[in-house]
Short mmCIF file of C-alpha atoms in Angstrom, two decimals:
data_model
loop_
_atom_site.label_atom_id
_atom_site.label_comp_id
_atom_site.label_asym_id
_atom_site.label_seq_id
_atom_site.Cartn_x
_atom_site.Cartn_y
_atom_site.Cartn_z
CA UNK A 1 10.29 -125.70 -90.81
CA UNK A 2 9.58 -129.17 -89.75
CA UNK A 3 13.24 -129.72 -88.30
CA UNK A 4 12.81 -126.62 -86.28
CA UNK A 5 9.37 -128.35 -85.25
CA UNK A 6 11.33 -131.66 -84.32
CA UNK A 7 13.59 -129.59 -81.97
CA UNK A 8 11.14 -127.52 -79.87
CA UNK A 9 9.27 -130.84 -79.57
CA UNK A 10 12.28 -132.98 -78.50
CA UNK A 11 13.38 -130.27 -76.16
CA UNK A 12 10.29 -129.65 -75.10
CA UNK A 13 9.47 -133.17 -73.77
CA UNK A 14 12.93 -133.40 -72.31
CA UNK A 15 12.07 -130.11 -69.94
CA UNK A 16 8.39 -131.47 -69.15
CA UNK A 17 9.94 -135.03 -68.26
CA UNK A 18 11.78 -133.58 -65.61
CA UNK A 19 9.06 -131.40 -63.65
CA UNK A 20 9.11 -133.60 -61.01
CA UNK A 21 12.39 -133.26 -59.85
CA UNK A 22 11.70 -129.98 -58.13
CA UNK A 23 8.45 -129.90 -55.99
CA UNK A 24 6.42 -126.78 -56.40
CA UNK A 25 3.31 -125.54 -54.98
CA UNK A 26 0.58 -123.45 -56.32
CA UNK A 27 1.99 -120.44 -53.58
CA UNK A 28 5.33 -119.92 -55.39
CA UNK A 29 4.34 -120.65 -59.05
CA UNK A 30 4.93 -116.79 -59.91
CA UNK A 31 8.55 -116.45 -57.84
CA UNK A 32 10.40 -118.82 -59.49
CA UNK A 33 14.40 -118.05 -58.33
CA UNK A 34 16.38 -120.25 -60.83
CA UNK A 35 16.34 -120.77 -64.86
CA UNK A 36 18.01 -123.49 -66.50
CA UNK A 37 18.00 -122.79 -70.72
CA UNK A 38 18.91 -124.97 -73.62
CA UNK A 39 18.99 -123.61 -77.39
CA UNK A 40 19.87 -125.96 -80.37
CA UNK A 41 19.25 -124.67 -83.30
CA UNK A 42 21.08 -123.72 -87.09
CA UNK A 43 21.37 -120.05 -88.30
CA UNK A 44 21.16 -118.78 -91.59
CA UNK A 45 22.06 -115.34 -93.26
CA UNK A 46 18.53 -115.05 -93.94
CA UNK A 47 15.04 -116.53 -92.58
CA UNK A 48 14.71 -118.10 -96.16
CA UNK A 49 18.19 -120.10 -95.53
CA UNK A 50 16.79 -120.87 -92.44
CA UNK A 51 13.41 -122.85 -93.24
CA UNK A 52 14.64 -124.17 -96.55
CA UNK A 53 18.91 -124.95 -95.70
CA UNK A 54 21.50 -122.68 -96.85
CA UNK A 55 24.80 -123.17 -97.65
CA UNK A 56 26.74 -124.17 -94.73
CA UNK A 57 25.19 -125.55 -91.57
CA UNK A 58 25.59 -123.62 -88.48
CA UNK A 59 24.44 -124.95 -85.64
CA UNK A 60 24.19 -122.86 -82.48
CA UNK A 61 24.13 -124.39 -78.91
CA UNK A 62 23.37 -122.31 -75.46
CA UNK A 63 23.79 -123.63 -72.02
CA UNK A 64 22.75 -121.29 -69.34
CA UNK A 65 22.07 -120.84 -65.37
CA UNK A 66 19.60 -117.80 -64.00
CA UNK A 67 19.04 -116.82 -60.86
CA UNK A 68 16.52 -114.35 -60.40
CA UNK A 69 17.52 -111.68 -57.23
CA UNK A 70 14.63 -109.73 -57.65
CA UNK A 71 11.27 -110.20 -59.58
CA UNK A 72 12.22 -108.03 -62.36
CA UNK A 73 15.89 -109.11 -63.01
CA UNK A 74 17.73 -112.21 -63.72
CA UNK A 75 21.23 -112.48 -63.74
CA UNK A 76 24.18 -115.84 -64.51
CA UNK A 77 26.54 -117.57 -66.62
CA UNK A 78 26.37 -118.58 -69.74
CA UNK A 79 28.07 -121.30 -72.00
CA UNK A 80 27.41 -121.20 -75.62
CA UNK A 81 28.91 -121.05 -79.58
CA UNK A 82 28.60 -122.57 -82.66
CA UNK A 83 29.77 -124.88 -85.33
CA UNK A 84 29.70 -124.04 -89.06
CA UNK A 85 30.61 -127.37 -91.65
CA UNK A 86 31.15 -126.97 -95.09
CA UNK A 87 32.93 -129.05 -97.80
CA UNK A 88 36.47 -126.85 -96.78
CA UNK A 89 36.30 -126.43 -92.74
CA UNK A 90 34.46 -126.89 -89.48
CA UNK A 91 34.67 -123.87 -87.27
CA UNK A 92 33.98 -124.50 -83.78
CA UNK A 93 33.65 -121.27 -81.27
CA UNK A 94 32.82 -121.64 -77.93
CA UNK A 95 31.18 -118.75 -75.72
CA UNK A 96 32.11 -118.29 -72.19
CA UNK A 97 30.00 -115.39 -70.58
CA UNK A 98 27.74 -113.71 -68.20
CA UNK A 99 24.11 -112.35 -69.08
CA UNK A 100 21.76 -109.69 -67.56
CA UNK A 101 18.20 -109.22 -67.91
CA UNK A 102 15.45 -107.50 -67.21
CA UNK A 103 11.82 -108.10 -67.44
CA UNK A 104 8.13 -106.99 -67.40
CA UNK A 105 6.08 -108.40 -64.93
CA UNK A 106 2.95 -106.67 -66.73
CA UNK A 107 1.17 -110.03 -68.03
CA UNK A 108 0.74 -112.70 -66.63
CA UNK A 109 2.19 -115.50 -69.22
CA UNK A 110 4.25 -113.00 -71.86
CA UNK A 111 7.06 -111.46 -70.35
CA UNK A 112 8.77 -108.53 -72.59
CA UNK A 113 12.38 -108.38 -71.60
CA UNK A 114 16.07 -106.67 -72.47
CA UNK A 115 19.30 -108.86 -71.98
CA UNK A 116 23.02 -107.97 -71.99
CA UNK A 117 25.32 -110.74 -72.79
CA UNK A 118 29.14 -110.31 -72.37
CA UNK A 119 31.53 -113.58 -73.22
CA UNK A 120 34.68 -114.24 -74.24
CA UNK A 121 35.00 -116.18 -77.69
CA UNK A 122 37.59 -119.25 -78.71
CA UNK A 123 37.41 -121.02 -82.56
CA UNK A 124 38.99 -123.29 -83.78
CA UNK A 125 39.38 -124.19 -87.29
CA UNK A 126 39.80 -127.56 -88.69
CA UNK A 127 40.84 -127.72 -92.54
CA UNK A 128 39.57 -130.99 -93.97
CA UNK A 129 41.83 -131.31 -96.82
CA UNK A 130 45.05 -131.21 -94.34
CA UNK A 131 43.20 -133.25 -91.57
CA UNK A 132 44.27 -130.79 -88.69
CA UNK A 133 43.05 -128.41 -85.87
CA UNK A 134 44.02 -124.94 -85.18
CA UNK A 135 43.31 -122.14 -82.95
CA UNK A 136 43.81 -119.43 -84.59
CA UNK A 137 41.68 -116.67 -82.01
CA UNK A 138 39.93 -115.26 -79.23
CA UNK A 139 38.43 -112.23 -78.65
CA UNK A 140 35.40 -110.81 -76.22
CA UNK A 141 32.34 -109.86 -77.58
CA UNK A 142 28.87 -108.87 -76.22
CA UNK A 143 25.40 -108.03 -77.23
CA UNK A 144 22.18 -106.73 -76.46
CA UNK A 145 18.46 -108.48 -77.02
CA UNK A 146 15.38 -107.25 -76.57
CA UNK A 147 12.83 -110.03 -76.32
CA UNK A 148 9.70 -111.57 -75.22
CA UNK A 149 9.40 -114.69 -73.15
CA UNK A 150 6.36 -117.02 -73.33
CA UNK A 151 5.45 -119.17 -70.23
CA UNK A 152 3.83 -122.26 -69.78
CA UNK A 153 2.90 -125.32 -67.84
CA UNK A 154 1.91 -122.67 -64.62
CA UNK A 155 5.11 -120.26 -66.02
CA UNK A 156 7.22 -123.58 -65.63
CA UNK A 157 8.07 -123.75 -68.98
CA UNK A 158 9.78 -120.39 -70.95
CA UNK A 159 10.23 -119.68 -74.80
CA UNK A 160 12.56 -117.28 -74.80
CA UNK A 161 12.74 -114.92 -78.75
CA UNK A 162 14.86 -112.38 -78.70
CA UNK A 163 16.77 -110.05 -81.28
CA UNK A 164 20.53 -109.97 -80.84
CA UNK A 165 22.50 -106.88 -81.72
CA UNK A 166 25.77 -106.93 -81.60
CA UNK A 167 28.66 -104.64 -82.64
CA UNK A 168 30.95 -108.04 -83.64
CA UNK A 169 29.64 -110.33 -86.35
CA UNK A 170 27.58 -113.26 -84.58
CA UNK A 171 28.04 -116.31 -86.21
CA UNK A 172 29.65 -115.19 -89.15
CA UNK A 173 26.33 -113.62 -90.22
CA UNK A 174 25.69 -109.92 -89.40
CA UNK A 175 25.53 -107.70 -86.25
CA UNK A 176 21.93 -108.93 -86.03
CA UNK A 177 19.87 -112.54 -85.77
CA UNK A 178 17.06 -114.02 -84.32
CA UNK A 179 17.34 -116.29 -81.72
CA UNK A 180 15.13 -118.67 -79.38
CA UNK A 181 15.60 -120.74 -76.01
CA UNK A 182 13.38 -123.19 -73.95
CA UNK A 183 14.21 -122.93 -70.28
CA UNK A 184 12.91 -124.30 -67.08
CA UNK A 185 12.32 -122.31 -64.18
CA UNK A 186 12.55 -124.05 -60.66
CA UNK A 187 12.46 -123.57 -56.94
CA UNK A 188 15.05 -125.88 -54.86
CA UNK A 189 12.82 -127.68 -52.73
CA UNK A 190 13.42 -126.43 -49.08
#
């Protein structure tokens, strides 16, 4: 629990230090048109594996772009995947993709959402015991979230949680996880 802490902190602090890179005003707080998200994170089989350390550490990463065409919907790419270490391998995957979502505008600082997420997946495998790399696959996958988003810092700062379902295994765990980002939403200054 406390290295999950560390991370939302650290990431955190690295969105608030750059708030003044994009000047805002108190007119256009609410109609923020771009996103920029970060995840880093591990995954577990089970919530118990995730606060305490299972097995093999899987550490998820999520780079993504939003642009937001009308107040309810926010589309862009995404660039994302995964490494999982054990005393055998390291898988590496990488997630190229495009995401969808759409939102309730009903509060004012908790936004209930559902997101589509199409990508193509690469992974690699590298075998410690023979000291090399292979590719061995790639296939597309997608899934679906439904989610709530929880904004700060004059809806500057997001938390996004969602629930991905997925007909494909994600991660190597099950059709289903939990998952959370921090983004930053922005205005280009004009």
């Amino acid at each position: 629990m406390l290295r999950l802490v560390r991370i939302i902190v650290f990431f955190g602090l690295l969105v608030i230090s750059g708030t003044g890179l994009f000047a805002q005003t108190e007119t256009n707080v609410r109609t923020f048109k771009h996103s920029f998200g970060v995840q880093f994170n591990h995954a577990e089989n089970s919530l118990s594996d995730f606060i305490f350390g299972g097995v093999n550490e899987r550490r998820v990463f999520a780079l993504r772009y939003g642009y937001m065409p009308h107040p309810n919907v926010l589309v862009g790419p995404e660039l994302s995947g995964f490494t999982i270490t054990n005393n055998l391998t390291r898988i590496t995957s990488l997630h190229f993709g495009a995401y969808g979502r759409y939102q309730l505008n009903v509060l004012k600082r908790i936004k209930p959402f559902a997101e589509l997420s199409a990508f193509y997946v690469n992974e690699s495998y590298y075998r410690f015991e023979t000291d090399s790399t292979e590719i061995t696959r790639g296939f597309a996958n997608c899934y679906v979230a439904p989610g709530v988003s929880f904004l700060f810092l004059k809806n500057r700062i997001g938390f996004d949680l969602m629930y991905k379902i997925s007909p494909r295994e994600i991660l190597y765990l099950q059709h289903r996880m939990i998952s959370f980002k921090l983004t930053y939403n922005f205005n280009f200054k004009k």
